[in-house]
């Protein structure tokens, strides 16, 4: 692991985005979305993507560095369809969830669907942003036309890893933030294990004959496929696949974005997102909701651990602990991510991050 | 298996509901929701629940047989909070999803949350009803204060099996209908195996020491717990749990219903639901959406099967095939369900169903 102050990581990201063509305000906004993941231990969805996705594509103009906002295609008040104009998904997504929150304040609920966007990073950032603004937030994205996972019982890769993120406004220290692919794990976690020379747990990848493999290289070489959440058919793979397909319909078909099933060559251009914000004040009341949610979450966090478990956690707790740790002790990135950031610095003619360890 | 004409099953359910105190219109409406599951092979969520939940509780007045409608607690146009007045969840849910569809036609999206309801059967019925009316439908329910599943790493049962259902309007023969608990399976599937003397697949139940068991009796005797969707922690159990907790927040905390974490004695009184309807006409257009969705679903259904698989299916396909089969050849119920229905007939002084096989 390599460590640097949080400010050093963020300053580097801002500088890199500016060199890649973003204006200063957009660079700051994109960095906030980008670093959210790194500072919470989700390092496959943070600055590593700056080196593999955002910087190279801004430079070769596969992603537009033009300023916002997204075009409003249809505005129904509680429902809005946006065209992201092929800008950075980190920016398009941030603006879209903010719009959803505003509209939910007026209507109780609001849905913002987006087409013609690009990779938006960690879905949890957008859901958490809605929750910080006092609404329940849900953020979904498809993966454009990228075909990453076959349907259960199928051979051809046909869908993205289509994550679901959700967060709720709470008063407690650690908000509820759920963020996960509808597959057992995101493809990035398999690739990270491969880069680090680690084996992977049984159940992440499945060979065509149904057997499991712990070799992460089997994904890249095409001899094994990502398992859906649920694992085998008899333990719920159809549910994980069904949730992934629901994300494809809401974030892809609803806004009219590219679909994983389209098997075209646009790959991850024309990515689609779907954001939902729900205002508790329009239902049982903001205070009643946060009291009920806080009580439920506190009961879970105080539950007796089973033998072998240190404690019981709800989604968002361990990420909040890691965020506090990063603020106090610096951001921790694996050696391969640090190296990639150093290489990007050299490529962009920027000072490299001053790693403290 | 026992077989009877679909009309015989439905007629019996209507008669039973009337004997239990519903008026004729409500009895018909409740039967439509009730039989949806049986006719699609989901026999743990159909008329069997009439014998174990609906009839006994209507008779002893734990569920109210009063006529509707539900009370409107807050009406924000696109967002509505209803009080189900402790009526049959089958009726409360049907009325609530119809309201969500109406409001989504006006606002593009609508959310209806419900408190003080009761067990509403198969969540898929409500989502499918919204889709049949031209909107994307999502239906969630908590299980009231029933504590059925411990959080990962915990000992105490703290949440319900909290299902997620979703359906989309399509032109094809089999609409997309997803309906599943956020656990590996619903508790009813374990109990059904126990009644039939069958063992269960590895992965449904997990003993406290983490080992799997294939004995369904281990759930009722408390020596094993339902696994969350995702199975073990390293294969995504936190995601299944997180989705279950999201359902608890949206269907329980948002409307102010009883929560599984409350550990009170009301059990499954004050159940909460959450319904969302999204009108594709307010986004890329109704025709554009159904064309995109149909194309994606058709590609999946036409995908090459892996060795050992007969064909590739999306959620809703096999249910549509079973529904067609039931209409042509009769409803098929397992022997224990048929016996329970015969016993209910005797108890209610009704003619038993004339089983044809």
XYZ file of C-alpha atoms in Angstrom:
714
model
C 0.000 0.000 0.000
C 1.064 3.606 -0.628
C -0.224 6.539 1.423
C -0.612 10.244 0.741
C -2.574 13.095 2.314
C -6.154 13.264 1.038
C -5.465 16.800 -0.164
C -2.484 15.610 -2.240
C -4.627 12.975 -3.976
C -7.428 15.459 -4.683
C -5.054 18.226 -5.827
C -3.444 15.813 -8.262
C -6.809 14.770 -9.681
C -7.880 18.406 -10.122
C -4.621 19.240 -11.917
C -4.919 16.183 -14.143
C -8.483 17.029 -15.132
C -7.441 20.609 -15.962
C -4.539 19.410 -18.128
C -7.042 17.104 -19.866
C -9.199 20.094 -20.782
C -11.763 20.611 -18.022
C -12.270 24.082 -16.616
C -11.390 24.591 -12.959
C -14.938 24.312 -11.650
C -15.626 21.075 -13.530
C -12.256 19.680 -12.448
C -13.162 20.244 -8.788
C -16.617 18.736 -9.237
C -15.258 15.669 -11.043
C -12.596 15.192 -8.364
C -15.193 15.139 -5.606
C -17.007 12.269 -7.346
C -13.740 10.538 -8.257
C -12.113 10.560 -4.809
C -15.286 9.529 -2.937
C -14.523 5.897 -3.770
C -10.773 5.926 -2.936
C -11.362 7.502 0.464
C -13.846 4.756 1.355
C -11.688 1.806 0.326
C -13.382 1.281 -3.053
C -10.105 1.855 -4.919
C -11.227 0.107 -8.126
C -13.683 2.977 -8.724
C -11.525 5.969 -7.800
C -8.409 7.618 -9.189
C -7.319 4.387 -10.879
C -10.084 5.106 -13.409
C -8.499 8.511 -13.998
C -5.491 6.686 -15.423
C -7.407 4.069 -17.461
C -10.609 5.847 -18.507
C -11.004 9.556 -17.815
C -7.597 11.063 -18.729
C -6.980 9.029 -21.911
C -10.494 9.554 -23.217
C -10.584 13.272 -22.453
C -7.232 13.560 -24.262
C -8.330 11.661 -27.361
C -11.756 13.377 -27.202
C -13.779 10.187 -26.867
C -15.149 12.058 -23.832
C -16.037 15.720 -24.340
C -14.383 18.324 -22.104
C -17.006 20.934 -23.011
C -18.741 22.734 -20.194
C -22.254 21.811 -19.045
C -25.031 21.671 -18.534
C -26.613 18.535 -20.013
C -29.382 19.166 -22.546
C -32.914 18.799 -21.221
C -34.718 16.491 -23.658
C -38.030 16.259 -21.770
C -39.018 18.002 -18.548
C -42.133 16.739 -16.798
C -41.430 18.298 -13.401
C -41.029 15.136 -11.338
C -39.493 13.383 -14.354
C -36.648 14.679 -16.506
C -34.743 13.180 -19.439
C -31.264 14.594 -19.960
C -28.708 14.226 -22.749
C -25.236 14.212 -21.197
C -23.629 15.455 -24.439
C -20.882 12.849 -24.052
C -19.352 14.769 -21.140
C -17.616 13.137 -18.196
C -20.107 10.926 -16.353
C -18.742 12.245 -13.058
C -20.060 15.704 -13.996
C -23.244 14.596 -15.739
C -24.131 12.358 -12.799
C -23.477 15.011 -10.165
C -25.657 17.537 -11.980
C -28.416 14.965 -12.578
C -28.688 13.812 -8.950
C -28.760 17.449 -7.811
C -31.643 18.049 -10.207
C -33.452 14.958 -8.895
C -33.069 16.212 -5.318
C -34.437 19.657 -6.254
C -37.427 18.151 -8.008
C -38.099 15.698 -5.165
C -38.326 18.670 -2.807
C -41.155 20.004 -4.979
C -42.924 16.739 -5.889
C -41.992 14.258 -3.129
C -40.312 11.985 -5.671
C -38.354 12.673 -8.839
C -36.705 10.551 -11.516
C -33.948 11.838 -13.781
C -32.861 9.551 -16.626
C -29.763 10.337 -18.679
C -28.525 9.202 -22.068
C -25.350 9.973 -23.984
C -23.264 10.051 -20.818
C -20.009 8.251 -20.021
C -18.568 6.183 -17.140
C -19.629 7.879 -13.899
C -17.425 6.055 -11.373
C -18.882 4.871 -8.077
C -22.695 4.888 -8.109
C -22.662 5.280 -4.329
C -21.357 8.849 -4.641
C -24.588 10.046 -6.265
C -26.871 8.194 -3.851
C -24.859 9.544 -0.888
C -25.058 13.070 -2.309
C -28.851 12.840 -2.417
C -28.917 11.527 1.157
C -26.654 14.343 2.372
C -29.230 16.724 0.890
C -32.016 15.092 2.897
C -33.572 12.735 0.352
C -33.389 8.993 -0.163
C -31.224 8.595 -3.268
C -30.998 5.771 -5.773
C -28.399 5.772 -8.571
C -28.210 3.218 -11.373
C -26.022 3.065 -14.440
C -25.696 0.707 -17.329
C -22.339 0.192 -19.043
C -23.325 1.485 -22.467
C -23.041 -1.140 -25.184
C -20.350 -3.026 -23.283
C -21.247 -6.701 -23.050
C -19.547 -7.961 -19.886
C -21.692 -10.765 -18.410
C -23.701 -13.565 -20.072
C -27.245 -14.258 -18.872
C -27.513 -17.361 -16.645
C -27.332 -20.429 -18.858
C -25.935 -18.391 -21.751
C -22.571 -18.166 -23.479
C -22.441 -14.654 -24.991
C -21.672 -11.655 -22.798
C -24.777 -9.455 -23.072
C -25.082 -7.062 -20.133
C -22.960 -4.730 -18.027
C -22.262 -5.228 -14.343
C -25.012 -2.614 -13.837
C -24.656 -1.380 -10.260
C -27.372 -0.371 -7.819
C -26.600 2.313 -5.252
C -28.931 3.672 -2.585
C -28.511 5.911 0.424
C -30.786 7.360 3.074
C -30.603 10.523 5.170
C -29.757 9.644 8.758
C -28.539 11.529 11.803
C -26.056 8.861 12.891
C -22.340 8.844 12.190
C -22.483 6.383 9.299
C -25.249 6.896 6.741
C -26.775 3.879 5.004
C -24.993 3.687 1.635
C -25.452 0.610 -0.502
C -23.309 0.396 -3.641
C -22.708 -2.775 -5.566
C -22.750 -4.339 -8.987
C -25.547 -6.800 -9.723
C -22.832 -9.386 -10.324
C -21.081 -11.109 -7.412
C -18.321 -8.498 -7.825
C -17.459 -5.737 -10.290
C -15.047 -6.695 -13.085
C -12.564 -4.181 -11.665
C -12.172 -6.277 -8.501
C -11.141 -9.281 -10.606
C -8.678 -7.168 -12.586
C -7.270 -5.644 -9.377
C -6.595 -9.157 -8.025
C -4.923 -10.079 -11.308
C -2.677 -6.976 -11.200
C -1.710 -7.745 -7.606
C -1.094 -11.435 -8.265
C -3.796 -12.495 -5.800
C -6.228 -15.389 -6.251
C -9.934 -14.608 -5.967
C -12.622 -16.197 -3.775
C -14.626 -19.082 -5.206
C -17.888 -17.735 -6.546
C -16.667 -14.597 -8.349
C -15.988 -16.344 -11.653
C -17.651 -19.348 -13.193
C -16.310 -21.412 -16.104
C -18.706 -22.358 -18.888
C -18.950 -25.888 -17.488
C -20.270 -24.371 -14.244
C -17.170 -24.993 -12.156
C -15.597 -22.212 -10.104
C -12.093 -20.851 -10.572
C -9.933 -18.793 -8.224
C -7.656 -17.558 -11.040
C -8.522 -13.929 -11.892
C -6.791 -14.252 -15.288
C -9.599 -16.561 -16.418
C -11.866 -13.510 -16.812
C -9.570 -11.569 -19.162
C -8.689 -14.642 -21.206
C -12.388 -15.434 -21.615
C -12.378 -18.901 -20.061
C -14.572 -17.816 -17.151
C -17.425 -15.375 -16.663
C -18.474 -13.102 -13.819
C -21.157 -14.744 -11.679
C -24.397 -12.872 -11.076
C -25.260 -11.890 -7.527
C -26.758 -15.100 -6.123
C -24.124 -17.378 -7.644
C -25.747 -20.492 -9.105
C -29.293 -20.717 -10.462
C -30.473 -22.662 -7.409
C -29.153 -19.986 -5.026
C -30.604 -16.952 -6.807
C -28.525 -16.118 -9.921
C -31.762 -15.290 -11.747
C -32.418 -12.574 -9.162
C -29.001 -10.959 -9.632
C -29.447 -11.191 -13.408
C -32.991 -9.828 -13.108
C -31.754 -6.861 -11.077
C -29.023 -6.254 -13.660
C -31.632 -6.384 -16.416
C -33.861 -3.990 -14.459
C -30.932 -1.549 -14.316
C -30.458 -1.990 -18.087
C -34.134 -1.134 -18.642
C -34.234 1.860 -16.264
C -30.792 3.347 -17.000
C -30.517 2.196 -20.622
C -33.862 1.634 -22.374
C -35.802 4.347 -20.499
C -33.486 7.241 -21.469
C -32.743 5.680 -24.876
C -29.040 4.990 -24.221
C -26.941 2.202 -25.740
C -27.669 -1.275 -24.384
C -25.347 -4.148 -23.544
C -27.505 -6.430 -25.674
C -26.991 -4.294 -28.773
C -23.600 -5.860 -29.595
C -22.583 -2.735 -31.485
C -19.124 -1.227 -31.589
C -19.745 1.901 -29.548
C -18.574 0.060 -26.423
C -19.040 2.373 -23.455
C -20.137 5.470 -25.329
C -23.764 6.546 -24.831
C -23.883 5.243 -21.259
C -27.253 5.672 -19.520
C -28.005 6.543 -15.901
C -31.134 6.614 -13.769
C -31.445 8.676 -10.594
C -34.329 8.648 -8.146
C -34.755 10.978 -5.183
C -37.483 10.540 -2.586
C -38.245 13.244 -0.044
C -39.255 11.722 3.323
C -40.966 15.014 4.209
C -43.622 14.119 1.617
C -44.390 10.820 3.375
C -44.220 10.177 7.132
C -42.060 13.271 7.658
C -38.339 13.978 7.581
C -37.883 13.646 11.347
C -40.032 10.519 11.574
C -38.079 8.887 8.764
C -34.616 9.645 10.110
C -35.676 8.552 13.604
C -37.041 5.258 12.279
C -34.035 4.705 10.006
C -31.514 5.627 12.714
C -33.198 3.327 15.217
C -33.160 0.420 12.772
C -29.533 1.012 11.782
C -28.430 1.415 15.412
C -30.119 -1.892 16.347
C -28.285 -3.642 13.524
C -24.948 -2.077 14.480
C -25.489 -3.151 18.100
C -26.485 -6.740 17.226
C -24.618 -9.653 18.794
C -21.968 -10.958 16.401
C -21.945 -14.619 15.422
C -18.896 -16.705 16.393
C -15.977 -15.551 14.237
C -17.476 -12.139 13.396
C -16.053 -9.050 15.101
C -19.240 -7.032 14.871
C -22.358 -6.536 12.766
C -22.289 -3.748 10.190
C -24.806 -2.275 7.760
C -23.778 -1.007 4.304
C -21.965 2.284 4.693
C -20.477 1.659 8.160
C -17.107 0.286 7.160
C -16.849 2.920 4.432
C -17.480 5.663 7.020
C -14.755 4.176 9.229
C -12.326 4.121 6.311
C -13.205 7.705 5.378
C -12.435 8.886 8.923
C -9.183 6.949 8.811
C -8.210 8.493 5.459
C -8.881 12.022 6.723
C -6.714 11.381 9.770
C -3.973 9.210 8.305
C -4.052 9.756 4.542
C -5.480 7.974 1.515
C -4.262 4.401 1.062
C -3.855 3.055 -2.448
C -2.361 -0.201 -3.592
C 1.097 -0.114 -5.195
C -0.257 -0.714 -8.709
C -2.681 2.222 -8.432
C 0.084 4.489 -7.078
C 2.336 3.464 -9.956
C -0.396 4.174 -12.486
C -0.902 7.645 -10.971
C 2.854 8.299 -11.124
C 2.892 7.275 -14.787
C -0.058 9.564 -15.514
C 1.799 12.428 -13.793
C 4.792 11.880 -16.064
C 2.556 11.677 -19.127
C 0.711 14.899 -18.261
C 3.921 16.669 -17.166
C 2.549 17.113 -13.636
C 4.420 16.801 -10.346
C 3.816 13.271 -9.028
C 1.963 12.723 -5.764
C 4.345 12.964 -2.786
C 3.672 9.572 -1.194
C 4.295 9.688 2.551
C 4.762 5.916 2.875
C -49.387 -32.684 -7.917
C -53.142 -32.029 -8.044
C -54.837 -30.262 -10.953
C -58.050 -28.284 -11.307
C -59.454 -25.830 -13.846
C -58.229 -22.287 -13.257
C -61.843 -21.176 -12.885
C -62.428 -23.757 -10.127
C -59.456 -22.454 -8.154
C -60.522 -18.828 -8.558
C -64.178 -19.537 -7.786
C -63.163 -21.299 -4.597
C -60.981 -18.369 -3.530
C -63.792 -15.874 -4.198
C -66.247 -17.964 -2.180
C -63.782 -18.357 0.668
C -63.118 -14.609 0.828
C -66.874 -13.915 0.885
C -67.439 -16.401 3.710
C -64.584 -14.660 5.555
C -66.424 -11.339 5.334
C -65.284 -9.571 2.144
C -67.909 -8.111 -0.151
C -68.151 -9.622 -3.636
C -66.125 -6.918 -5.379
C -63.266 -7.116 -2.881
C -63.350 -10.926 -3.013
C -62.869 -10.833 -6.793
C -60.089 -8.256 -6.544
C -58.268 -10.205 -3.814
C -58.597 -13.428 -5.821
C -56.952 -11.862 -8.854
C -53.896 -10.956 -6.757
C -53.973 -14.295 -4.918
C -54.161 -16.595 -7.953
C -51.526 -14.694 -9.987
C -48.790 -16.580 -8.146
C -50.348 -20.087 -8.340
C -50.919 -19.807 -12.087
C -47.253 -18.917 -12.635
C -45.770 -21.724 -10.550
C -45.113 -19.589 -7.468
C -47.355 -21.776 -5.309
C -45.842 -20.674 -1.997
C -47.375 -17.219 -2.535
C -50.835 -18.164 -3.843
C -53.893 -19.912 -2.442
C -51.797 -21.715 0.173
C -51.603 -18.356 1.954
C -55.409 -18.250 1.914
C -55.355 -21.270 4.219
C -52.550 -20.099 6.519
C -52.852 -16.298 6.545
C -55.836 -14.656 4.883
C -58.794 -16.824 5.912
C -57.803 -17.383 9.567
C -56.931 -13.734 10.117
C -60.064 -12.382 8.438
C -62.078 -14.762 10.606
C -60.416 -13.755 13.888
C -60.398 -10.095 12.745
C -56.626 -9.648 12.907
C -57.194 -8.474 9.311
C -60.102 -6.109 8.722
C -62.782 -7.115 6.195
C -64.053 -3.535 5.968
C -64.422 -2.006 2.540
C -61.882 0.429 1.133
C -60.448 2.705 0.210
C -57.230 3.232 2.165
C -56.954 6.578 3.976
C -54.869 9.216 2.238
C -52.419 10.507 4.866
C -50.442 12.863 2.592
C -51.035 13.605 -1.090
C -48.252 15.411 -2.945
C -49.408 14.514 -6.447
C -46.451 12.399 -7.556
C -46.077 11.117 -3.987
C -48.814 9.672 -1.808
C -48.810 8.145 1.674
C -51.683 5.771 2.376
C -52.936 4.081 5.543
C -54.201 0.612 4.625
C -56.544 0.498 7.652
C -55.383 -3.047 8.390
C -57.295 -4.390 5.378
C -56.135 -7.314 3.259
C -52.781 -6.441 1.664
C -54.025 -7.974 -1.591
C -56.647 -5.199 -1.792
C -54.540 -2.387 -0.354
C -51.695 -3.227 -2.731
C -53.903 -3.440 -5.814
C -55.466 -0.062 -5.072
C -52.079 1.515 -4.299
C -50.359 0.381 -7.503
C -53.352 1.580 -9.531
C -52.990 4.979 -7.867
C -49.246 5.017 -8.617
C -49.952 4.272 -12.292
C -52.542 7.070 -12.480
C -50.177 9.553 -10.904
C -47.248 8.463 -13.105
C -49.397 9.238 -16.152
C -49.674 12.809 -14.880
C -46.152 13.304 -13.469
C -43.936 10.815 -15.308
C -43.076 9.075 -12.040
C -45.054 8.418 -8.880
C -44.339 6.805 -5.519
C -47.068 5.467 -3.237
C -45.987 4.322 0.228
C -48.381 2.437 2.491
C -48.474 1.742 6.212
C -50.867 -0.265 8.353
C -51.351 -2.877 5.640
C -51.061 -6.658 5.865
C -49.415 -9.494 3.888
C -49.928 -8.706 0.179
C -48.877 -12.026 -1.398
C -46.652 -12.029 -4.482
C -44.998 -8.660 -5.069
C -44.752 -9.502 -8.772
C -48.523 -9.155 -9.172
C -48.411 -5.425 -8.448
C -45.388 -4.752 -10.644
C -46.989 -6.743 -13.486
C -50.240 -4.817 -13.059
C -48.380 -1.526 -13.509
C -46.610 -2.900 -16.596
C -49.901 -4.096 -18.101
C -51.108 -0.503 -17.717
C -48.109 0.799 -19.668
C -45.754 1.876 -16.879
C -42.612 0.374 -15.406
C -43.716 -0.897 -12.006
C -41.735 -1.577 -8.855
C -43.327 -3.150 -5.775
C -41.618 -3.626 -2.427
C -42.941 -4.832 0.904
C -41.472 -5.305 4.302
C -42.775 -8.040 6.613
C -44.035 -5.778 9.391
C -42.267 -6.375 12.686
C -41.503 -9.994 11.786
C -37.823 -10.713 12.347
C -36.950 -13.522 9.941
C -33.294 -13.111 8.901
C -30.198 -12.020 10.876
C -27.827 -9.474 9.333
C -24.604 -11.034 7.965
C -22.343 -11.850 10.884
C -25.225 -11.534 13.346
C -27.201 -13.973 15.474
C -30.579 -12.313 16.042
C -33.216 -12.358 13.314
C -33.831 -8.679 12.524
C -35.333 -8.214 9.058
C -37.995 -9.707 6.813
C -37.268 -11.459 3.527
C -38.274 -8.117 1.930
C -38.954 -8.859 -1.742
C -38.253 -6.680 -4.754
C -40.546 -6.948 -7.765
C -40.278 -5.035 -11.024
C -41.965 -5.290 -14.397
C -41.807 -3.394 -17.660
C -44.339 -2.844 -20.441
C -43.356 -4.868 -23.511
C -45.059 -5.968 -26.692
C -43.617 -9.485 -26.640
C -45.363 -12.589 -25.361
C -43.604 -12.688 -22.016
C -43.252 -9.386 -20.145
C -40.195 -8.800 -17.970
C -41.356 -9.595 -14.429
C -38.783 -9.865 -11.668
C -40.049 -11.027 -8.279
C -37.820 -12.318 -5.549
C -36.967 -12.037 -1.886
C -33.686 -10.356 -1.008
C -32.704 -13.616 0.662
C -31.481 -16.589 -1.394
C -35.072 -17.883 -1.223
C -38.269 -16.925 0.552
C -38.941 -18.727 3.851
C -42.037 -20.284 2.256
C -39.847 -22.264 -0.157
C -37.992 -23.824 2.771
C -41.268 -24.655 4.527
C -42.712 -26.116 1.317
C -39.705 -28.437 1.020
C -40.140 -29.442 4.652
C -43.849 -30.227 4.127
C -43.025 -32.305 1.053
C -40.134 -34.149 2.725
C -37.619 -32.802 0.207
C -34.082 -31.679 0.966
C -33.079 -28.163 -0.093
C -30.133 -26.995 -2.216
C -26.941 -26.002 -0.438
C -26.914 -22.246 -0.024
C -30.493 -21.627 1.085
C -29.788 -22.077 4.794
C -26.656 -21.402 6.769
C -25.886 -22.654 10.282
C -24.439 -20.201 12.814
C -20.991 -21.742 12.313
C -21.230 -20.804 8.625
C -21.710 -24.326 7.285
C -24.531 -25.131 4.876
C -27.347 -27.563 5.540
C -29.753 -29.263 3.129
C -32.294 -30.061 5.872
C -35.257 -27.644 5.620
C -36.281 -28.438 9.225
C -33.190 -26.590 10.430
C -34.944 -23.275 9.671
C -38.041 -23.936 11.782
C -36.047 -25.418 14.662
C -33.795 -22.342 14.646
C -30.478 -24.126 14.050
C -29.997 -22.497 10.635
C -30.823 -19.138 9.095
C -31.907 -18.035 5.638
C -28.919 -16.869 3.582
C -29.053 -13.432 2.007
C -28.953 -13.175 -1.773
C -25.246 -13.483 -2.532
C -24.640 -16.327 -0.086
C -21.424 -15.751 1.845
C -19.872 -12.366 2.626
C -17.133 -12.867 0.016
C -19.704 -13.583 -2.721
C -22.024 -10.660 -2.027
C -24.171 -11.367 1.064
C -23.765 -7.714 2.075
C -25.459 -6.712 -1.188
C -28.476 -8.975 -0.596
C -28.675 -7.717 2.991
C -28.262 -4.126 1.783
C -31.095 -4.556 -0.708
C -33.257 -6.067 2.048
C -32.433 -3.113 4.289
C -33.258 -0.699 1.449
C -36.681 -2.352 1.168
C -37.104 -1.995 4.948
C -36.326 1.738 4.675
C -38.542 2.407 1.617
C -41.474 0.146 2.500
C -41.169 0.366 6.293
C -39.489 3.539 7.563
C -40.718 5.858 4.760
C -44.453 5.208 5.334
C -43.954 4.797 9.091
C -44.881 1.097 9.243
C -43.591 -1.471 11.742
C -39.978 -2.560 11.203
C -38.338 -5.959 11.512
C -35.721 -4.419 13.782
C -38.340 -3.224 16.274
C -38.564 -6.620 18.009
C -42.083 -5.832 19.188
C -44.963 -8.258 19.468
C -47.128 -6.994 16.622
C -45.502 -9.523 14.287
C -46.863 -8.975 10.793
C -49.419 -6.294 11.625
C -48.678 -2.802 10.268
C -46.909 -4.116 7.178
C -45.513 -1.414 4.874
C -45.365 -1.333 1.075
C -43.692 0.922 -1.482
C -44.877 1.203 -5.073
C -43.177 3.117 -7.861
C -44.574 3.644 -11.351
C -42.556 5.222 -14.157
C -44.197 6.315 -17.395
C -41.867 5.746 -20.379
C -43.868 8.338 -22.337
C -42.326 10.992 -20.060
C -38.784 9.906 -21.027
C -37.692 8.543 -24.421
C -41.292 7.739 -25.357
C -43.584 4.749 -24.863
C -42.874 3.263 -28.302
C -39.123 3.856 -28.059
C -39.012 2.204 -24.654
C -40.989 -0.891 -25.573
C -38.996 -1.281 -28.786
C -35.699 -1.050 -26.910
C -36.905 -3.335 -24.120
C -38.392 -5.886 -26.528
C -35.214 -5.957 -28.606
C -33.055 -6.517 -25.531
C -35.353 -9.229 -24.150
C -35.596 -10.966 -27.531
C -31.794 -11.038 -27.851
C -31.507 -12.616 -24.417
C -34.222 -15.191 -25.190
C -32.440 -16.056 -28.462
C -28.984 -16.373 -26.868
C -26.988 -19.570 -27.325
C -27.391 -21.819 -24.288
C -24.331 -23.035 -22.401
C -23.678 -26.802 -22.310
C -26.342 -28.363 -20.086
C -28.825 -25.482 -20.375
C -31.916 -25.946 -22.570
C -32.315 -22.272 -23.388
C -31.701 -18.799 -22.005
C -34.597 -17.097 -20.254
C -35.176 -13.668 -18.718
C -37.306 -13.196 -15.579
C -40.967 -13.603 -16.507
C -40.501 -16.049 -19.406
C -40.950 -19.306 -17.555
C -43.815 -17.777 -15.581
C -45.545 -16.808 -18.853
C -45.088 -20.368 -20.143
C -46.576 -21.791 -16.939
C -49.501 -19.357 -17.114
C -50.317 -20.465 -20.675
C -50.066 -24.078 -19.535
C -52.377 -23.464 -16.593
C -55.009 -21.803 -18.788
C -54.911 -24.762 -21.185
C -54.448 -27.665 -18.791
C -55.486 -26.409 -15.372
C -53.774 -25.082 -12.261
C -51.225 -27.445 -10.727
C -50.779 -27.449 -6.974
C -48.754 -29.757 -4.802
C -50.602 -32.366 -2.749
C -50.051 -30.522 0.534
C -51.527 -27.290 -0.853
C -54.531 -29.171 -2.285
C -55.094 -30.854 1.089
C -54.917 -27.496 2.878
C -57.510 -26.071 0.472
C -59.792 -29.090 1.061
C -59.467 -28.605 4.810
C -60.310 -24.908 4.452
C -63.372 -25.846 2.376
C -64.576 -28.129 5.157
C -63.909 -25.473 7.794
C -65.790 -22.784 5.840
C -68.588 -25.208 4.863
C -67.831 -24.718 1.154
C -67.831 -27.322 -1.603
C -64.246 -28.518 -2.049
C -62.427 -27.920 -5.320
C -63.180 -30.689 -7.833
C -59.645 -31.842 -8.604
C -59.418 -33.319 -12.091
C -56.238 -35.291 -11.375
